[in-house]
């Protein structure tokens, strides 16, 4: 058993009476299609081998008892007293609250969790926390929701107490991920296709800028509002329903003066990124990694200059990647404002890239970046308790 799973299990057995069920709930990477999940776009995420481990058991009471090992904190609350709080408590309680809102008779349970996704790294530790608990409660309470319903429940949970108006990408990847496969998710219809991730002698390397990103800070919701403001103008002007109905950036030009500059820039980015994500799935299926890498750099440029969700540290890391001949492509990943860059790097160049980037980054910002070579993995699942 994984060492974190062992720690979670042991802590549960020391703290509570009943024998728990164990679950693993993954984080995610996103190859391309950033900030378009809430704009009816296409995204290409995959679940990864890093995530959150949960031990959960009913406790024959009306109390919910949580131990968050990574925060060294506990929380005990009666089901009827669930309310919005702060930090990790909001994420778990909001998931329970969504079951309550569905009219499910939630019973008391004990729960211990811990994980290996660095917080604020853009690998969606929040969706991993939500997904693991929702999956466990679905089994424990016999609510028989399918994985897509659980992903949607988790998205509502993130909107509710934490008040991050996220799209569906992270929760979907968390539930629907499959080892060695990418999910091509249509965020308008919430339907997906899988296709194999063939990296042909390359690996996915994440570099954590260690700039702490917290989507709850409000900037994420502001980007969403800008898109909504732009869409309102485009809807009445073009008679369209969605960003995906816009042919190209040219079609936006007549509306440039009818929007604030930042709103227009967000619309421009979204139209371009929807097209890039579609193109990316085609070139990836054709094993054309070089074209894919160029699209990644173009996405970063758009996220930085038009969508304004980058920061000097992430821009610097992407510039470093461009200078390395063994790096096929790179960009900031996830919501932005900090966290990781995602890079596709040739196997033989990985050590050199990590060393060079870490050194230059330290010299410039006096921060020790961290690098992770990630593999894809399955969506949230129960794991066996082995002796
Ligand atoms: C966060 C959100 C997602 C998505 C990304 C940006 O991870 O949770 O829904 O919007 O940012 O692509």
mmCIF file of C-alpha atoms and ligand atoms in Angstrom:
data_model
loop_
_atom_site.group_PDB
_atom_site.id
_atom_site.type_symbol
_atom_site.label_atom_id
_atom_site.label_comp_id
_atom_site.label_asym_id
_atom_site.label_seq_id
_atom_site.Cartn_x
_atom_site.Cartn_y
_atom_site.Cartn_z
ATOM 1 C CA UNK A 1 0.000 0.000 0.000
ATOM 2 C CA UNK A 2 1.161 3.564 -0.724
ATOM 3 C CA UNK A 3 2.837 5.162 2.336
ATOM 4 C CA UNK A 4 0.291 7.984 2.585
ATOM 5 C CA UNK A 5 -2.522 5.424 2.505
ATOM 6 C CA UNK A 6 -0.790 3.590 5.376
ATOM 7 C CA UNK A 7 -0.476 6.813 7.388
ATOM 8 C CA UNK A 8 -4.148 7.637 6.805
ATOM 9 C CA UNK A 9 -5.244 4.136 7.784
ATOM 10 C CA UNK A 10 -3.104 4.038 10.923
ATOM 11 C CA UNK A 11 -4.288 7.443 12.027
ATOM 12 C CA UNK A 12 -7.877 6.359 11.516
ATOM 13 C CA UNK A 13 -7.405 3.191 13.567
ATOM 14 C CA UNK A 14 -5.743 5.141 16.400
ATOM 15 C CA UNK A 15 -8.495 7.773 16.456
ATOM 16 C CA UNK A 16 -11.754 5.958 15.757
ATOM 17 C CA UNK A 17 -13.535 2.694 16.510
ATOM 18 C CA UNK A 18 -14.818 1.214 13.269
ATOM 19 C CA UNK A 19 -12.776 -0.220 10.424
ATOM 20 C CA UNK A 20 -12.725 2.229 7.469
ATOM 21 C CA UNK A 21 -12.906 1.889 3.697
ATOM 22 C CA UNK A 22 -9.966 3.437 1.816
ATOM 23 C CA UNK A 23 -10.143 5.587 -1.295
ATOM 24 C CA UNK A 24 -7.717 7.353 -3.616
ATOM 25 C CA UNK A 25 -8.847 10.547 -5.327
ATOM 26 C CA UNK A 26 -6.470 11.989 -7.948
ATOM 27 C CA UNK A 27 -5.362 15.473 -8.926
ATOM 28 C CA UNK A 28 -5.250 16.352 -12.588
ATOM 29 C CA UNK A 29 -3.102 17.816 -15.299
ATOM 30 C CA UNK A 30 -4.543 19.684 -18.238
ATOM 31 C CA UNK A 31 -2.725 19.371 -21.544
ATOM 32 C CA UNK A 32 -4.533 22.292 -23.141
ATOM 33 C CA UNK A 33 -7.835 24.156 -23.039
ATOM 34 C CA UNK A 34 -7.365 26.530 -20.107
ATOM 35 C CA UNK A 35 -10.131 28.771 -18.735
ATOM 36 C CA UNK A 36 -12.512 27.520 -21.397
ATOM 37 C CA UNK A 37 -14.394 24.910 -19.384
ATOM 38 C CA UNK A 38 -16.785 27.580 -18.107
ATOM 39 C CA UNK A 39 -16.962 29.050 -21.616
ATOM 40 C CA UNK A 40 -18.437 26.035 -23.437
ATOM 41 C CA UNK A 41 -15.006 25.031 -24.740
ATOM 42 C CA UNK A 42 -13.020 21.815 -25.053
ATOM 43 C CA UNK A 43 -10.404 20.715 -22.524
ATOM 44 C CA UNK A 44 -7.847 17.890 -22.494
ATOM 45 C CA UNK A 45 -7.207 16.896 -18.883
ATOM 46 C CA UNK A 46 -6.044 13.616 -17.358
ATOM 47 C CA UNK A 47 -6.089 12.302 -13.806
ATOM 48 C CA UNK A 48 -2.616 11.811 -12.296
ATOM 49 C CA UNK A 49 -0.860 9.543 -9.829
ATOM 50 C CA UNK A 50 -0.826 12.226 -7.129
ATOM 51 C CA UNK A 51 -3.900 12.859 -5.046
ATOM 52 C CA UNK A 52 -5.713 12.530 -1.742
ATOM 53 C CA UNK A 53 -6.171 9.331 0.280
ATOM 54 C CA UNK A 54 -9.310 8.972 2.373
ATOM 55 C CA UNK A 55 -10.316 6.576 5.138
ATOM 56 C CA UNK A 56 -14.048 6.784 5.907
ATOM 57 C CA UNK A 57 -16.450 4.788 8.099
ATOM 58 C CA UNK A 58 -19.974 5.367 9.429
ATOM 59 C CA UNK A 59 -19.965 5.969 13.196
ATOM 60 C CA UNK A 60 -23.607 5.331 14.203
ATOM 61 C CA UNK A 61 -24.075 8.905 15.370
ATOM 62 C CA UNK A 62 -25.129 12.265 13.929
ATOM 63 C CA UNK A 63 -21.612 13.657 14.074
ATOM 64 C CA UNK A 64 -19.077 14.154 11.326
ATOM 65 C CA UNK A 65 -15.493 13.836 12.561
ATOM 66 C CA UNK A 66 -12.677 14.854 10.226
ATOM 67 C CA UNK A 67 -8.914 14.676 10.665
ATOM 68 C CA UNK A 68 -6.934 16.575 8.019
ATOM 69 C CA UNK A 69 -3.426 15.188 8.507
ATOM 70 C CA UNK A 70 -1.698 17.670 6.178
ATOM 71 C CA UNK A 71 -3.123 20.606 8.118
ATOM 72 C CA UNK A 72 -2.756 18.921 11.501
ATOM 73 C CA UNK A 73 -6.346 19.891 12.268
ATOM 74 C CA UNK A 74 -9.560 18.199 13.373
ATOM 75 C CA UNK A 75 -13.172 19.147 12.941
ATOM 76 C CA UNK A 76 -16.259 17.696 14.609
ATOM 77 C CA UNK A 77 -19.678 18.933 13.644
ATOM 78 C CA UNK A 78 -23.226 17.596 13.887
ATOM 79 C CA UNK A 79 -24.902 16.960 10.523
ATOM 80 C CA UNK A 80 -27.614 19.493 11.357
ATOM 81 C CA UNK A 81 -25.001 22.166 12.137
ATOM 82 C CA UNK A 82 -23.134 22.052 8.835
ATOM 83 C CA UNK A 83 -22.379 25.560 7.617
ATOM 84 C CA UNK A 84 -19.861 27.499 5.620
ATOM 85 C CA UNK A 85 -16.482 27.767 7.369
ATOM 86 C CA UNK A 86 -13.014 28.402 5.885
ATOM 87 C CA UNK A 87 -10.057 26.614 4.272
ATOM 88 C CA UNK A 88 -10.223 22.801 3.915
ATOM 89 C CA UNK A 89 -13.280 22.630 6.157
ATOM 90 C CA UNK A 90 -15.277 24.440 3.456
ATOM 91 C CA UNK A 91 -14.400 21.854 0.825
ATOM 92 C CA UNK A 92 -15.425 18.798 2.824
ATOM 93 C CA UNK A 93 -18.490 20.378 4.432
ATOM 94 C CA UNK A 94 -19.692 21.740 1.115
ATOM 95 C CA UNK A 95 -19.638 18.208 -0.342
ATOM 96 C CA UNK A 96 -21.700 16.901 2.587
ATOM 97 C CA UNK A 97 -24.035 19.872 2.194
ATOM 98 C CA UNK A 98 -24.674 18.955 -1.449
ATOM 99 C CA UNK A 99 -25.892 15.518 -0.342
ATOM 100 C CA UNK A 100 -28.150 17.216 2.204
ATOM 101 C CA UNK A 101 -29.472 19.563 -0.500
ATOM 102 C CA UNK A 102 -30.389 16.523 -2.601
ATOM 103 C CA UNK A 103 -32.529 15.332 0.283
ATOM 104 C CA UNK A 104 -30.197 12.496 1.272
ATOM 105 C CA UNK A 105 -30.414 11.493 4.952
ATOM 106 C CA UNK A 106 -26.740 11.977 5.805
ATOM 107 C CA UNK A 107 -25.577 9.859 8.772
ATOM 108 C CA UNK A 108 -22.562 10.491 10.969
ATOM 109 C CA UNK A 109 -19.126 9.308 9.853
ATOM 110 C CA UNK A 110 -15.455 9.458 10.751
ATOM 111 C CA UNK A 111 -12.948 10.530 8.150
ATOM 112 C CA UNK A 112 -9.171 10.920 7.870
ATOM 113 C CA UNK A 113 -7.438 12.279 4.780
ATOM 114 C CA UNK A 114 -4.009 13.303 3.502
ATOM 115 C CA UNK A 115 -2.390 13.701 0.111
ATOM 116 C CA UNK A 116 0.656 14.543 -1.959
ATOM 117 C CA UNK A 117 -0.585 17.368 -4.167
ATOM 118 C CA UNK A 118 1.195 20.548 -3.164
ATOM 119 C CA UNK A 119 -1.426 23.144 -2.293
ATOM 120 C CA UNK A 120 -2.008 25.922 -4.821
ATOM 121 C CA UNK A 121 0.062 24.095 -7.419
ATOM 122 C CA UNK A 122 -2.616 24.042 -10.133
ATOM 123 C CA UNK A 123 -3.055 20.257 -9.927
ATOM 124 C CA UNK A 124 -6.477 20.688 -8.347
ATOM 125 C CA UNK A 125 -6.083 19.420 -4.844
ATOM 126 C CA UNK A 126 -9.537 20.914 -4.223
ATOM 127 C CA UNK A 127 -11.246 18.602 -6.730
ATOM 128 C CA UNK A 128 -9.317 15.686 -5.217
ATOM 129 C CA UNK A 129 -10.568 16.562 -1.726
ATOM 130 C CA UNK A 130 -14.136 16.937 -2.995
ATOM 131 C CA UNK A 131 -14.117 13.857 -5.224
ATOM 132 C CA UNK A 132 -12.738 11.438 -2.645
ATOM 133 C CA UNK A 133 -15.345 12.376 -0.061
ATOM 134 C CA UNK A 134 -18.239 12.459 -2.552
ATOM 135 C CA UNK A 135 -17.284 9.017 -3.855
ATOM 136 C CA UNK A 136 -17.067 7.617 -0.307
ATOM 137 C CA UNK A 137 -20.403 9.125 0.739
ATOM 138 C CA UNK A 138 -22.087 7.871 -2.417
ATOM 139 C CA UNK A 139 -21.096 4.333 -1.402
ATOM 140 C CA UNK A 140 -21.703 4.753 2.321
ATOM 141 C CA UNK A 141 -25.146 6.309 1.883
ATOM 142 C CA UNK A 142 -26.002 4.108 -1.096
ATOM 143 C CA UNK A 143 -27.062 7.113 -3.183
ATOM 144 C CA UNK A 144 -26.150 5.375 -6.450
ATOM 145 C CA UNK A 145 -24.992 8.452 -8.324
ATOM 146 C CA UNK A 146 -22.839 7.796 -11.355
ATOM 147 C CA UNK A 147 -19.408 9.367 -11.793
ATOM 148 C CA UNK A 148 -20.618 12.269 -13.910
ATOM 149 C CA UNK A 149 -23.330 13.074 -11.371
ATOM 150 C CA UNK A 150 -20.687 13.001 -8.649
ATOM 151 C CA UNK A 151 -18.428 15.335 -10.653
ATOM 152 C CA UNK A 152 -21.317 17.772 -11.059
ATOM 153 C CA UNK A 153 -22.105 17.515 -7.328
ATOM 154 C CA UNK A 154 -18.471 18.355 -6.532
ATOM 155 C CA UNK A 155 -18.533 21.328 -8.890
ATOM 156 C CA UNK A 156 -21.630 22.660 -7.117
ATOM 157 C CA UNK A 157 -19.854 22.088 -3.802
ATOM 158 C CA UNK A 158 -16.916 24.210 -4.967
ATOM 159 C CA UNK A 159 -19.275 26.983 -6.081
ATOM 160 C CA UNK A 160 -21.160 26.923 -2.819
ATOM 161 C CA UNK A 161 -19.048 27.201 0.369
ATOM 162 C CA UNK A 162 -15.612 28.004 -1.110
ATOM 163 C CA UNK A 163 -17.338 30.303 -3.624
ATOM 164 C CA UNK A 164 -15.022 29.500 -6.530
ATOM 165 C CA UNK A 165 -17.188 29.532 -9.661
ATOM 166 C CA UNK A 166 -15.102 26.880 -11.366
ATOM 167 C CA UNK A 167 -15.912 24.986 -14.547
ATOM 168 C CA UNK A 168 -16.370 21.222 -14.672
ATOM 169 C CA UNK A 169 -12.891 20.188 -15.854
ATOM 170 C CA UNK A 170 -11.192 19.337 -12.553
ATOM 171 C CA UNK A 171 -14.029 17.366 -11.006
ATOM 172 C CA UNK A 172 -14.638 15.537 -14.277
ATOM 173 C CA UNK A 173 -11.000 14.499 -14.632
ATOM 174 C CA UNK A 174 -10.987 13.436 -10.992
ATOM 175 C CA UNK A 175 -13.923 11.072 -11.528
ATOM 176 C CA UNK A 176 -13.445 10.002 -15.145
ATOM 177 C CA UNK A 177 -9.642 9.785 -15.504
ATOM 178 C CA UNK A 178 -8.062 6.648 -16.977
ATOM 179 C CA UNK A 179 -4.447 5.595 -16.850
ATOM 180 C CA UNK A 180 -2.519 6.414 -20.062
ATOM 181 C CA UNK A 181 -5.454 8.278 -21.543
ATOM 182 C CA UNK A 182 -6.380 11.881 -22.107
ATOM 183 C CA UNK A 183 -9.976 13.026 -21.750
ATOM 184 C CA UNK A 184 -11.281 15.216 -24.545
ATOM 185 C CA UNK A 185 -14.143 16.862 -22.708
ATOM 186 C CA UNK A 186 -16.781 18.913 -24.426
ATOM 187 C CA UNK A 187 -17.748 21.281 -21.624
ATOM 188 C CA UNK A 188 -20.951 22.362 -23.320
ATOM 189 C CA UNK A 189 -22.522 18.931 -23.653
ATOM 190 C CA UNK A 190 -20.481 17.436 -20.766
ATOM 191 C CA UNK A 191 -19.568 14.473 -22.956
ATOM 192 C CA UNK A 192 -16.124 13.056 -23.453
ATOM 193 C CA UNK A 193 -13.921 10.823 -25.544
ATOM 194 C CA UNK A 194 -10.729 9.177 -24.398
ATOM 195 C CA UNK A 195 -7.639 8.908 -26.491
ATOM 196 C CA UNK A 196 -4.287 7.366 -25.665
ATOM 197 C CA UNK A 197 -1.516 9.677 -24.521
ATOM 198 C CA UNK A 198 1.501 8.720 -26.617
ATOM 199 C CA UNK A 199 4.432 10.836 -25.548
ATOM 200 C CA UNK A 200 7.035 9.125 -27.740
ATOM 201 C CA UNK A 201 10.155 9.335 -25.599
ATOM 202 C CA UNK A 202 8.963 12.382 -23.667
ATOM 203 C CA UNK A 203 7.503 12.913 -20.219
ATOM 204 C CA UNK A 204 5.291 15.476 -18.579
ATOM 205 C CA UNK A 205 7.318 17.602 -16.195
ATOM 206 C CA UNK A 206 5.628 20.078 -13.886
ATOM 207 C CA UNK A 207 7.671 22.887 -12.393
ATOM 208 C CA UNK A 208 6.112 24.388 -9.290
ATOM 209 C CA UNK A 209 6.825 28.116 -9.109
ATOM 210 C CA UNK A 210 5.870 27.933 -5.408
ATOM 211 C CA UNK A 211 3.994 31.165 -5.906
ATOM 212 C CA UNK A 212 0.952 30.397 -3.884
ATOM 213 C CA UNK A 213 -2.177 30.488 -5.911
ATOM 214 C CA UNK A 214 -5.550 30.569 -4.320
ATOM 215 C CA UNK A 215 -8.487 30.657 -6.675
ATOM 216 C CA UNK A 216 -10.685 31.699 -3.805
ATOM 217 C CA UNK A 217 -8.880 35.034 -3.863
ATOM 218 C CA UNK A 218 -11.473 36.267 -6.331
ATOM 219 C CA UNK A 219 -9.412 36.850 -9.473
ATOM 220 C CA UNK A 220 -10.731 33.602 -10.951
ATOM 221 C CA UNK A 221 -14.328 34.722 -10.490
ATOM 222 C CA UNK A 222 -13.447 38.103 -12.010
ATOM 223 C CA UNK A 223 -12.205 36.366 -15.198
ATOM 224 C CA UNK A 224 -15.462 34.486 -15.356
ATOM 225 C CA UNK A 225 -17.440 37.719 -14.977
ATOM 226 C CA UNK A 226 -15.446 39.344 -17.785
ATOM 227 C CA UNK A 227 -16.336 36.466 -20.086
ATOM 228 C CA UNK A 228 -19.987 36.722 -19.126
ATOM 229 C CA UNK A 229 -19.976 40.476 -19.792
ATOM 230 C CA UNK A 230 -18.389 39.890 -23.210
ATOM 231 C CA UNK A 231 -20.799 37.087 -24.038
ATOM 232 C CA UNK A 232 -23.793 39.302 -23.247
ATOM 233 C CA UNK A 233 -22.600 41.812 -25.877
ATOM 234 C CA UNK A 234 -21.855 39.060 -28.416
ATOM 235 C CA UNK A 235 -25.165 37.333 -27.842
ATOM 236 C CA UNK A 236 -27.175 40.393 -28.729
ATOM 237 C CA UNK A 237 -24.794 41.472 -31.500
ATOM 238 C CA UNK A 238 -24.259 38.160 -33.250
ATOM 239 C CA UNK A 239 -27.294 36.208 -32.150
ATOM 240 C CA UNK A 240 -25.077 33.403 -30.879
ATOM 241 C CA UNK A 241 -25.416 31.333 -27.724
ATOM 242 C CA UNK A 242 -21.859 30.450 -26.944
ATOM 243 C CA UNK A 243 -18.181 31.275 -27.574
ATOM 244 C CA UNK A 244 -17.868 28.168 -29.669
ATOM 245 C CA UNK A 245 -20.305 29.609 -32.207
ATOM 246 C CA UNK A 246 -17.837 32.386 -33.036
ATOM 247 C CA UNK A 247 -15.908 31.544 -36.180
ATOM 248 C CA UNK A 248 -12.687 33.398 -35.446
ATOM 249 C CA UNK A 249 -11.224 36.506 -33.861
ATOM 250 C CA UNK A 250 -12.176 38.582 -36.934
ATOM 251 C CA UNK A 251 -15.824 38.044 -36.034
ATOM 252 C CA UNK A 252 -15.160 39.710 -32.684
ATOM 253 C CA UNK A 253 -13.667 42.885 -34.100
ATOM 254 C CA UNK A 254 -16.937 44.805 -34.676
ATOM 255 C CA UNK A 255 -17.570 44.516 -30.910
ATOM 256 C CA UNK A 256 -14.204 45.721 -29.725
ATOM 257 C CA UNK A 257 -15.426 49.242 -28.976
ATOM 258 C CA UNK A 258 -18.544 47.981 -27.245
ATOM 259 C CA UNK A 259 -16.577 46.272 -24.482
ATOM 260 C CA UNK A 260 -14.011 47.269 -21.901
ATOM 261 C CA UNK A 261 -10.530 46.385 -23.116
ATOM 262 C CA UNK A 262 -10.032 43.642 -20.525
ATOM 263 C CA UNK A 263 -13.383 42.090 -21.436
ATOM 264 C CA UNK A 264 -12.500 42.103 -25.126
ATOM 265 C CA UNK A 265 -9.108 40.550 -24.429
ATOM 266 C CA UNK A 266 -10.714 37.731 -22.452
ATOM 267 C CA UNK A 267 -13.170 37.055 -25.299
ATOM 268 C CA UNK A 268 -10.317 37.027 -27.810
ATOM 269 C CA UNK A 269 -8.349 34.580 -25.698
ATOM 270 C CA UNK A 270 -11.353 32.265 -25.267
ATOM 271 C CA UNK A 271 -12.132 32.146 -29.003
ATOM 272 C CA UNK A 272 -8.475 31.398 -29.762
ATOM 273 C CA UNK A 273 -8.126 28.812 -26.994
ATOM 274 C CA UNK A 274 -11.229 26.881 -28.047
ATOM 275 C CA UNK A 275 -9.734 26.636 -31.555
ATOM 276 C CA UNK A 276 -6.318 25.651 -30.140
ATOM 277 C CA UNK A 277 -7.765 22.880 -27.999
ATOM 278 C CA UNK A 278 -9.596 21.406 -30.990
ATOM 279 C CA UNK A 279 -6.444 21.589 -33.099
ATOM 280 C CA UNK A 280 -4.418 20.104 -30.248
ATOM 281 C CA UNK A 281 -6.573 17.001 -30.055
ATOM 282 C CA UNK A 282 -6.083 16.483 -33.800
ATOM 283 C CA UNK A 283 -2.304 16.863 -33.735
ATOM 284 C CA UNK A 284 -1.983 14.716 -30.609
ATOM 285 C CA UNK A 285 -3.945 11.913 -32.242
ATOM 286 C CA UNK A 286 -1.569 12.225 -35.223
ATOM 287 C CA UNK A 287 1.433 11.938 -32.858
ATOM 288 C CA UNK A 288 2.576 15.390 -33.923
ATOM 289 C CA UNK A 289 4.072 16.497 -30.617
ATOM 290 C CA UNK A 290 6.042 19.355 -32.187
ATOM 291 C CA UNK A 291 2.850 21.096 -33.353
ATOM 292 C CA UNK A 292 1.282 20.381 -29.988
ATOM 293 C CA UNK A 293 4.231 22.036 -28.205
ATOM 294 C CA UNK A 294 3.772 25.201 -30.268
ATOM 295 C CA UNK A 295 0.122 25.332 -29.290
ATOM 296 C CA UNK A 296 1.112 25.075 -25.616
ATOM 297 C CA UNK A 297 3.414 28.095 -25.933
ATOM 298 C CA UNK A 298 0.652 30.013 -27.733
ATOM 299 C CA UNK A 299 -1.763 29.197 -24.904
ATOM 300 C CA UNK A 300 0.708 30.553 -22.382
ATOM 301 C CA UNK A 301 1.091 33.761 -24.361
ATOM 302 C CA UNK A 302 -2.700 34.201 -24.385
ATOM 303 C CA UNK A 303 -3.070 33.403 -20.685
ATOM 304 C CA UNK A 304 -0.348 35.902 -19.856
ATOM 305 C CA UNK A 305 -1.089 38.817 -22.202
ATOM 306 C CA UNK A 306 -4.828 38.572 -22.845
ATOM 307 C CA UNK A 307 -6.374 36.651 -19.961
ATOM 308 C CA UNK A 308 -3.893 38.078 -17.448
ATOM 309 C CA UNK A 309 -3.674 35.067 -15.164
ATOM 310 C CA UNK A 310 0.095 34.600 -15.266
ATOM 311 C CA UNK A 311 2.762 36.181 -13.076
ATOM 312 C CA UNK A 312 6.457 37.085 -13.632
ATOM 313 C CA UNK A 313 7.579 33.789 -12.087
ATOM 314 C CA UNK A 314 5.482 31.627 -14.451
ATOM 315 C CA UNK A 315 6.432 33.742 -17.478
ATOM 316 C CA UNK A 316 10.093 33.288 -16.548
ATOM 317 C CA UNK A 317 9.737 29.496 -16.265
ATOM 318 C CA UNK A 318 8.059 29.295 -19.678
ATOM 319 C CA UNK A 319 10.786 31.470 -21.240
ATOM 320 C CA UNK A 320 13.395 29.101 -19.774
ATOM 321 C CA UNK A 321 11.550 26.148 -21.289
ATOM 322 C CA UNK A 322 11.610 27.814 -24.729
ATOM 323 C CA UNK A 323 15.381 28.084 -24.546
ATOM 324 C CA UNK A 324 15.830 24.343 -23.903
ATOM 325 C CA UNK A 325 16.011 22.319 -27.100
ATOM 326 C CA UNK A 326 14.770 19.209 -25.276
ATOM 327 C CA UNK A 327 11.522 20.894 -24.233
ATOM 328 C CA UNK A 328 8.745 20.443 -26.781
ATOM 329 C CA UNK A 329 6.305 22.874 -25.212
ATOM 330 C CA UNK A 330 5.314 24.495 -21.943
ATOM 331 C CA UNK A 331 2.764 26.789 -20.351
ATOM 332 C CA UNK A 332 1.176 27.639 -17.057
ATOM 333 C CA UNK A 333 -1.387 25.047 -16.003
ATOM 334 C CA UNK A 334 -4.724 25.402 -14.234
ATOM 335 C CA UNK A 335 -6.246 28.589 -12.934
ATOM 336 C CA UNK A 336 -2.954 30.506 -12.914
ATOM 337 C CA UNK A 337 -1.685 33.342 -10.663
ATOM 338 C CA UNK A 338 1.055 30.913 -9.539
ATOM 339 C CA UNK A 339 1.308 27.154 -9.244
ATOM 340 C CA UNK A 340 2.943 24.971 -11.890
ATOM 341 C CA UNK A 341 4.014 25.086 -15.477
ATOM 342 C CA UNK A 342 3.401 21.938 -17.515
ATOM 343 C CA UNK A 343 6.170 20.958 -19.928
ATOM 344 C CA UNK A 344 6.592 18.137 -22.426
ATOM 345 C CA UNK A 345 10.265 17.181 -22.225
ATOM 346 C CA UNK A 346 12.364 14.613 -24.057
ATOM 347 C CA UNK A 347 13.520 11.868 -21.675
ATOM 348 C CA UNK A 348 17.221 12.568 -22.196
ATOM 349 C CA UNK A 349 16.741 16.304 -21.514
ATOM 350 C CA UNK A 350 14.700 16.057 -18.305
ATOM 351 C CA UNK A 351 17.558 16.238 -15.792
ATOM 352 C CA UNK A 352 19.229 19.076 -17.612
ATOM 353 C CA UNK A 353 15.983 21.033 -17.884
ATOM 354 C CA UNK A 354 15.105 20.611 -14.224
ATOM 355 C CA UNK A 355 18.600 21.573 -13.062
ATOM 356 C CA UNK A 356 18.936 24.574 -15.372
ATOM 357 C CA UNK A 357 15.442 25.867 -14.671
ATOM 358 C CA UNK A 358 15.754 25.439 -10.897
ATOM 359 C CA UNK A 359 19.095 27.229 -10.804
ATOM 360 C CA UNK A 360 18.049 30.168 -12.995
ATOM 361 C CA UNK A 361 14.741 30.464 -11.103
ATOM 362 C CA UNK A 362 16.514 30.546 -7.760
ATOM 363 C CA UNK A 363 18.939 33.177 -8.988
ATOM 364 C CA UNK A 364 16.150 35.389 -10.244
ATOM 365 C CA UNK A 365 13.491 34.989 -7.545
ATOM 366 C CA UNK A 366 15.299 33.384 -4.628
ATOM 367 C CA UNK A 367 12.674 30.613 -4.603
ATOM 368 C CA UNK A 368 13.438 26.875 -4.764
ATOM 369 C CA UNK A 369 11.181 25.531 -7.499
ATOM 370 C CA UNK A 370 10.075 21.909 -7.284
ATOM 371 C CA UNK A 371 9.804 19.555 -10.257
ATOM 372 C CA UNK A 372 7.500 16.551 -10.624
ATOM 373 C CA UNK A 373 7.474 13.987 -13.393
ATOM 374 C CA UNK A 374 3.829 12.959 -13.470
ATOM 375 C CA UNK A 375 2.062 9.937 -14.881
ATOM 376 C CA UNK A 376 -1.595 9.674 -15.744
ATOM 377 C CA UNK A 377 -3.828 7.525 -13.571
ATOM 378 C CA UNK A 378 -7.368 6.338 -12.933
ATOM 379 C CA UNK A 379 -10.204 8.400 -11.519
ATOM 380 C CA UNK A 380 -11.310 8.213 -7.874
ATOM 381 C CA UNK A 381 -11.556 4.647 -6.628
ATOM 382 C CA UNK A 382 -11.655 2.429 -3.616
ATOM 383 C CA UNK A 383 -8.312 0.848 -2.716
ATOM 384 C CA UNK A 384 -7.742 -2.403 -0.926
ATOM 385 C CA UNK A 385 -6.631 -2.405 2.702
ATOM 386 C CA UNK A 386 -3.653 -4.751 2.698
ATOM 387 C CA UNK A 387 -2.090 -5.998 5.925
HETATM 388 C C1 LIG B 1 -9.331 25.811 -12.231
HETATM 389 C C2 LIG B 1 -10.822 25.506 -12.288
HETATM 390 C C3 LIG B 1 -11.197 24.814 -13.599
HETATM 391 C C4 LIG B 1 -10.635 25.552 -14.807
HETATM 392 C C5 LIG B 1 -9.164 25.899 -14.607
HETATM 393 C C6 LIG B 1 -8.636 26.767 -15.718
HETATM 394 O O1 LIG B 1 -8.583 24.637 -12.168
HETATM 395 O O2 LIG B 1 -11.214 24.702 -11.216
HETATM 396 O O3 LIG B 1 -12.582 24.664 -13.690
HETATM 397 O O4 LIG B 1 -11.398 26.684 -15.103
HETATM 398 O O5 LIG B 1 -8.938 26.561 -13.379
HETATM 399 O O6 LIG B 1 -8.660 26.085 -16.923
#
